[in-house]
mmCIF file of C-alpha atoms and ligand atoms in Angstrom:
data_model
loop_
_atom_site.group_PDB
_atom_site.id
_atom_site.type_symbol
_atom_site.label_atom_id
_atom_site.label_comp_id
_atom_site.label_asym_id
_atom_site.label_seq_id
_atom_site.Cartn_x
_atom_site.Cartn_y
_atom_site.Cartn_z
ATOM 1 C CA MET A 130 17.503 -6.998 -14.401
ATOM 2 C CA THR A 131 16.506 -3.393 -13.960
ATOM 3 C CA ASN A 132 16.095 -2.449 -10.238
ATOM 4 C CA ALA A 133 14.072 0.823 -10.092
ATOM 5 C CA TYR A 134 14.523 1.379 -7.127
ATOM 6 C CA GLN A 135 18.136 0.649 -5.914
ATOM 7 C CA GLY A 136 18.902 4.991 -4.458
ATOM 8 C CA ARG A 137 15.245 5.706 -4.638
ATOM 9 C CA ARG A 138 12.809 7.224 -1.982
ATOM 10 C CA VAL A 139 9.583 5.050 -1.206
ATOM 11 C CA LEU A 140 6.899 5.602 1.387
ATOM 12 C CA VAL A 141 5.242 2.857 2.236
ATOM 13 C CA THR A 142 1.899 3.398 4.199
ATOM 14 C CA GLY A 143 0.977 1.262 5.927
ATOM 15 C CA GLY A 144 4.337 -0.341 6.667
ATOM 16 C CA ALA A 145 3.928 -1.677 10.320
ATOM 17 C CA GLY A 146 1.474 -4.407 9.071
ATOM 18 C CA PHE A 147 1.358 -7.456 7.190
ATOM 19 C CA ILE A 148 1.927 -6.224 3.312
ATOM 20 C CA GLY A 149 3.561 -3.149 4.081
ATOM 21 C CA SER A 150 5.880 -4.846 6.996
ATOM 22 C CA HIS A 151 7.607 -7.629 4.023
ATOM 23 C CA LEU A 152 7.418 -4.462 1.532
ATOM 24 C CA VAL A 153 9.721 -2.478 3.445
ATOM 25 C CA ASP A 154 12.420 -5.253 3.705
ATOM 26 C CA ASP A 155 11.861 -6.456 -0.158
ATOM 27 C CA LEU A 156 12.228 -2.404 -1.070
ATOM 28 C CA ILE A 157 15.537 -2.161 1.720
ATOM 29 C CA GLN A 158 17.194 -4.994 -0.144
ATOM 30 C CA ARG A 159 16.594 -3.699 -3.339
ATOM 31 C CA GLY A 160 18.396 -0.325 -2.074
ATOM 32 C CA ALA A 161 15.997 2.406 -1.769
ATOM 33 C CA GLU A 162 15.553 4.555 1.105
ATOM 34 C CA VAL A 163 12.173 3.694 2.516
ATOM 35 C CA THR A 164 10.242 5.328 5.311
ATOM 36 C CA ALA A 165 7.414 3.475 6.268
ATOM 37 C CA LEU A 166 4.082 4.963 7.852
ATOM 38 C CA ASP A 167 1.576 3.802 10.151
ATOM 39 C CA ASP A 168 -0.870 4.955 12.593
ATOM 40 C CA LEU A 169 -0.515 1.478 14.787
ATOM 41 C CA SER A 170 -4.354 0.969 14.475
ATOM 42 C CA SER A 171 -3.491 -2.609 13.424
ATOM 43 C CA GLY A 172 -0.219 -2.793 12.645
ATOM 44 C CA TYR A 173 3.457 -3.195 14.900
ATOM 45 C CA LEU A 174 6.642 -1.983 15.212
ATOM 46 C CA LYS A 175 8.176 -4.824 15.823
ATOM 47 C CA ASN A 176 7.013 -6.576 12.176
ATOM 48 C CA LEU A 177 9.401 -3.062 11.288
ATOM 49 C CA GLU A 178 12.401 -4.939 13.480
ATOM 50 C CA SER A 179 14.128 -6.661 10.778
ATOM 51 C CA ALA A 180 14.367 -3.523 8.958
ATOM 52 C CA GLY A 181 15.475 -1.444 11.903
ATOM 53 C CA ASP A 182 17.219 1.464 11.116
ATOM 54 C CA ARG A 183 17.694 1.228 7.736
ATOM 55 C CA MET A 184 14.015 2.914 6.981
ATOM 56 C CA ALA A 185 12.123 5.651 8.927
ATOM 57 C CA PHE A 186 9.110 5.374 10.418
ATOM 58 C CA VAL A 187 6.088 8.083 10.446
ATOM 59 C CA LYS A 188 3.679 7.365 12.905
ATOM 60 C CA MET A 189 0.874 9.357 11.215
ATOM 61 C CA ASP A 190 -3.445 8.833 10.635
ATOM 62 C CA LEU A 191 -4.178 9.309 6.969
ATOM 63 C CA ALA A 192 -7.503 9.807 7.839
ATOM 64 C CA LYS A 193 -6.505 12.518 9.691
ATOM 65 C CA ASP A 194 -3.021 14.001 9.595
ATOM 66 C CA ASP A 195 -1.838 16.226 6.476
ATOM 67 C CA MET A 196 0.484 14.203 4.738
ATOM 68 C CA ARG A 197 1.743 17.332 2.375
ATOM 69 C CA PRO A 198 4.959 18.691 4.414
ATOM 70 C CA LEU A 199 6.136 15.061 4.716
ATOM 71 C CA LEU A 200 5.582 14.665 1.095
ATOM 72 C CA ALA A 201 6.760 17.964 0.013
ATOM 73 C CA LYS A 202 10.398 17.638 1.699
ATOM 74 C CA GLN A 203 10.887 14.015 0.902
ATOM 75 C CA GLN A 204 9.259 14.101 -3.025
ATOM 76 C CA PHE A 205 9.300 9.883 -2.849
ATOM 77 C CA ALA A 206 9.387 8.530 -6.185
ATOM 78 C CA TYR A 207 6.973 5.374 -5.299
ATOM 79 C CA VAL A 208 4.088 5.536 -3.067
ATOM 80 C CA PHE A 209 2.853 2.426 -1.947
ATOM 81 C CA HIS A 210 -0.347 2.225 -0.607
ATOM 82 C CA VAL A 211 -0.745 -0.392 1.791
ATOM 83 C CA ALA A 212 -2.535 0.767 4.846
ATOM 84 C CA GLY A 213 -6.413 0.172 5.148
ATOM 85 C CA HIS A 214 -8.494 -2.564 7.384
ATOM 86 C CA ALA A 215 -9.040 -5.358 5.383
ATOM 87 C CA SER A 216 -11.801 -6.786 7.942
ATOM 88 C CA VAL A 217 -15.328 -7.641 6.067
ATOM 89 C CA PRO A 218 -17.066 -8.386 8.996
ATOM 90 C CA ALA A 219 -15.441 -4.609 10.735
ATOM 91 C CA SER A 220 -16.664 -3.311 7.697
ATOM 92 C CA VAL A 221 -20.048 -4.147 8.870
ATOM 93 C CA GLU A 222 -20.040 -3.619 12.662
ATOM 94 C CA ARG A 223 -18.489 -0.245 12.226
ATOM 95 C CA PRO A 224 -18.657 1.343 8.346
ATOM 96 C CA ARG A 225 -17.646 4.661 9.538
ATOM 97 C CA LEU A 226 -14.508 3.270 10.847
ATOM 98 C CA ASP A 227 -14.166 1.006 7.485
ATOM 99 C CA PHE A 228 -15.048 4.315 5.516
ATOM 100 C CA ASP A 229 -12.224 6.514 7.419
ATOM 101 C CA CYS A 230 -9.785 4.209 6.994
ATOM 102 C CA ASN A 231 -10.166 2.587 3.795
ATOM 103 C CA ALA A 232 -11.657 5.195 1.459
ATOM 104 C CA LEU A 233 -11.501 8.830 3.100
ATOM 105 C CA ALA A 234 -7.533 7.960 3.818
ATOM 106 C CA THR A 235 -7.132 7.043 0.426
ATOM 107 C CA VAL A 236 -8.258 10.355 -1.299
ATOM 108 C CA ASN A 237 -6.940 12.321 1.344
ATOM 109 C CA LEU A 238 -3.625 10.582 0.341
ATOM 110 C CA LEU A 239 -4.375 10.884 -3.773
ATOM 111 C CA GLU A 240 -5.153 14.475 -3.612
ATOM 112 C CA ALA A 241 -1.420 15.246 -0.565
ATOM 113 C CA VAL A 242 0.052 13.663 -3.660
ATOM 114 C CA ARG A 243 -1.502 15.829 -6.050
ATOM 115 C CA ASP A 244 -0.736 18.929 -4.221
ATOM 116 C CA SER A 245 2.791 18.211 -2.972
ATOM 117 C CA SER A 246 4.871 15.174 -5.014
ATOM 118 C CA PRO A 247 2.585 14.986 -8.264
ATOM 119 C CA HIS A 248 5.555 13.049 -9.266
ATOM 120 C CA SER A 249 5.294 10.592 -7.314
ATOM 121 C CA VAL A 250 4.076 6.819 -9.135
ATOM 122 C CA ILE A 251 0.975 5.301 -6.532
ATOM 123 C CA LEU A 252 0.995 1.662 -6.521
ATOM 124 C CA HIS A 253 -2.090 0.439 -4.086
ATOM 125 C CA THR A 254 -3.043 -3.409 -3.276
ATOM 126 C CA SER A 255 -6.668 -3.260 -4.428
ATOM 127 C CA SER A 256 -8.822 -6.576 -3.185
ATOM 128 C CA ALA A 257 -9.265 -10.450 -3.891
ATOM 129 C CA ALA A 258 -12.933 -9.135 -4.063
ATOM 130 C CA ILE A 259 -12.036 -8.199 -7.903
ATOM 131 C CA TYR A 260 -11.739 -11.981 -8.791
ATOM 132 C CA GLY A 261 -15.262 -12.756 -7.453
ATOM 133 C CA SER A 262 -15.401 -15.689 -4.684
ATOM 134 C CA GLY A 263 -15.264 -19.507 -5.524
ATOM 135 C CA GLY A 264 -13.390 -21.555 -8.435
ATOM 136 C CA ASP A 265 -10.012 -23.110 -7.711
ATOM 137 C CA THR A 266 -8.467 -21.497 -10.644
ATOM 138 C CA LEU A 267 -5.027 -20.193 -10.249
ATOM 139 C CA LEU A 268 -4.985 -16.275 -10.322
ATOM 140 C CA ARG A 269 -2.202 -14.493 -12.085
ATOM 141 C CA GLU A 270 -1.412 -11.051 -12.578
ATOM 142 C CA ASP A 271 -2.911 -11.057 -16.127
ATOM 143 C CA SER A 272 -6.351 -12.975 -14.759
ATOM 144 C CA ALA A 273 -8.754 -10.960 -16.405
ATOM 145 C CA LYS A 274 -10.772 -9.451 -13.621
ATOM 146 C CA HIS A 275 -7.444 -7.641 -13.007
ATOM 147 C CA ARG A 276 -7.025 -5.936 -16.382
ATOM 148 C CA SER A 277 -10.316 -5.033 -16.048
ATOM 149 C CA LEU A 278 -8.964 -2.295 -13.561
ATOM 150 C CA ARG A 279 -7.568 -1.261 -15.943
ATOM 151 C CA THR A 280 -10.422 -0.147 -18.070
ATOM 152 C CA PRO A 281 -11.597 3.473 -19.013
ATOM 153 C CA SER A 282 -15.065 2.478 -17.031
ATOM 154 C CA ALA A 283 -12.593 2.656 -14.321
ATOM 155 C CA SER A 284 -12.633 6.608 -14.882
ATOM 156 C CA TRP A 285 -11.436 7.335 -10.758
ATOM 157 C CA LEU A 286 -8.401 4.869 -11.583
ATOM 158 C CA ARG A 287 -6.730 7.372 -14.515
ATOM 159 C CA SER A 288 -5.045 9.643 -12.201
ATOM 160 C CA ILE A 289 -2.873 6.551 -10.581
ATOM 161 C CA THR A 290 0.264 4.851 -12.696
ATOM 162 C CA TRP A 291 -0.479 1.130 -11.684
ATOM 163 C CA ARG A 292 2.639 -1.245 -12.089
ATOM 164 C CA SER A 293 3.563 -4.010 -10.534
ATOM 165 C CA MET A 294 6.597 -4.434 -8.807
ATOM 166 C CA PRO A 295 9.227 -6.390 -10.731
ATOM 167 C CA GLY A 296 10.063 -9.467 -9.185
ATOM 168 C CA CYS A 297 7.184 -8.700 -6.074
ATOM 169 C CA THR A 298 4.705 -11.184 -6.781
ATOM 170 C CA GLY A 299 2.662 -11.145 -3.534
ATOM 171 C CA PHE A 300 1.832 -7.269 -4.291
ATOM 172 C CA ALA A 301 -0.085 -6.441 -6.606
ATOM 173 C CA PRO A 302 -2.162 -9.096 -7.305
ATOM 174 C CA PRO A 303 -3.549 -9.888 -3.944
ATOM 175 C CA PHE A 304 -3.217 -13.346 -2.797
ATOM 176 C CA CYS A 305 -0.357 -14.078 -5.225
ATOM 177 C CA GLY A 306 2.591 -15.539 -3.392
ATOM 178 C CA CYS A 307 1.169 -14.220 -0.208
ATOM 179 C CA SER A 308 2.128 -17.552 1.202
ATOM 180 C CA PRO A 309 5.817 -17.417 2.227
ATOM 181 C CA LEU A 310 4.989 -14.263 3.831
ATOM 182 C CA MET A 311 2.822 -15.563 6.293
ATOM 183 C CA GLY A 312 3.898 -15.546 10.452
ATOM 184 C CA ARG A 313 3.664 -11.592 11.089
ATOM 185 C CA ALA A 314 1.191 -9.921 12.525
ATOM 186 C CA SER A 315 -1.961 -8.898 11.140
ATOM 187 C CA GLY A 316 -5.293 -7.598 12.307
ATOM 188 C CA SER A 317 -6.478 -5.575 15.332
ATOM 189 C CA ARG A 318 -4.934 -5.514 18.976
HETATM 190 N N1 NAD B 100 -3.266 -9.648 3.074
HETATM 191 C C1 NAD B 100 -4.092 -10.116 2.063
HETATM 192 O O1 NAD B 100 -3.950 -11.062 1.851
HETATM 193 C C2 NAD B 100 -4.432 -8.962 1.131
HETATM 194 C C3 NAD B 100 -5.559 -9.167 0.507
HETATM 195 C C4 NAD B 100 -6.357 -8.260 -0.224
HETATM 196 C C5 NAD B 100 -5.749 -7.208 -0.203
HETATM 197 N N2 NAD B 100 -5.231 -6.702 0.428
HETATM 198 C C6 NAD B 100 -5.332 -5.330 1.187
HETATM 199 O O2 NAD B 100 -3.795 -5.571 1.663
HETATM 200 C C7 NAD B 100 -3.951 -4.022 2.823
HETATM 201 C C8 NAD B 100 -3.004 -3.950 3.448
HETATM 202 O O3 NAD B 100 -3.168 -5.672 4.700
HETATM 203 P P1 NAD B 100 -2.612 -6.065 5.534
HETATM 204 O O4 NAD B 100 -3.183 -7.876 5.266
HETATM 205 O O5 NAD B 100 -1.409 -6.025 5.419
HETATM 206 O O6 NAD B 100 -3.336 -5.170 6.869
HETATM 207 P P2 NAD B 100 -2.534 -5.109 8.161
HETATM 208 O O7 NAD B 100 -4.150 -4.946 9.201
HETATM 209 O O8 NAD B 100 -2.152 -6.035 8.758
HETATM 210 O O9 NAD B 100 -1.966 -3.920 7.296
HETATM 211 C C9 NAD B 100 -2.562 -2.881 7.152
HETATM 212 C C10 NAD B 100 -2.003 -1.131 8.446
HETATM 213 O O10 NAD B 100 -2.342 -0.043 7.645
HETATM 214 C C11 NAD B 100 -2.260 0.873 9.008
HETATM 215 N N3 NAD B 100 -3.560 1.401 9.068
HETATM 216 C C12 NAD B 100 -4.602 1.655 8.816
HETATM 217 N N4 NAD B 100 -5.568 2.607 8.765
HETATM 218 C C13 NAD B 100 -4.630 3.617 8.729
HETATM 219 C C14 NAD B 100 -4.186 4.957 8.428
HETATM 220 N N5 NAD B 100 -5.980 5.575 8.506
HETATM 221 N N6 NAD B 100 -3.321 5.714 8.646
HETATM 222 C C15 NAD B 100 -2.740 5.633 8.486
HETATM 223 N N7 NAD B 100 -2.437 3.404 9.137
HETATM 224 C C16 NAD B 100 -3.158 2.774 9.093
HETATM 225 C C17 NAD B 100 -2.603 -0.225 9.947
HETATM 226 O O11 NAD B 100 -2.070 0.047 11.504
HETATM 227 C C18 NAD B 100 -2.142 -1.668 9.770
HETATM 228 O O12 NAD B 100 -0.026 -1.525 9.886
HETATM 229 C C19 NAD B 100 -5.492 -3.759 2.955
HETATM 230 O O13 NAD B 100 -6.081 -2.619 2.181
HETATM 231 C C20 NAD B 100 -5.897 -5.157 2.362
HETATM 232 O O14 NAD B 100 -7.481 -5.086 1.997
HETATM 233 C C21 NAD B 100 -4.592 -7.268 1.833
#
């Protein structure tokens, strides 16, 4: 199998979180030079213990800090954007915090990549909400609602190159293959 990550520099935002830390481990296994970025607002450094000194860690808040110097220096081949706050109840209780961490932080990242590392491929976790609620149908990467995000109507997504990680079923479509990853810390301190 072709390994697109061997020897490539890869950034994982939210790298100390649930999905991000497992992604870091997987990318290291694939031979990538990994940098994990996180503000540790809900993630934990202990999630990165298995990666140890095989990756670099940068503490940074995407909503406030300027990523351009890091991006300009590293010229990452791939940027996995996994940072965010996932709690729906928290988004209702504290919408401003939710907006900063999810919407503003994402726009900041996209702008910084465009300015300082325009060749980076950006991948994002999206949301389980794209599948709707209810039903007992097994979800797959080519399930209809996931595919609909690639239509021209989703114009704001056009600037992002969407690619699934080869062999990693736990990434692009939320929930697919997540169960083997359980057991790692996630959530608010
Ligand atoms: N876990 C799932 O099943 C699932 C399903 C669908 C979508 N998602 C999405 O995937 C993403 C990650 O989910 P998770 O379960 O790994 O959550 P998580 O809380 O475990 O990880 C998110 C990480 O992002 C970091 N972070 C938050 N705001 C930041 C900021 N401004 N700057 C830098 N780092 C910041 C947190 O400290 C944390 O380590 C979220 O956007 C979530 O909505 C997750």
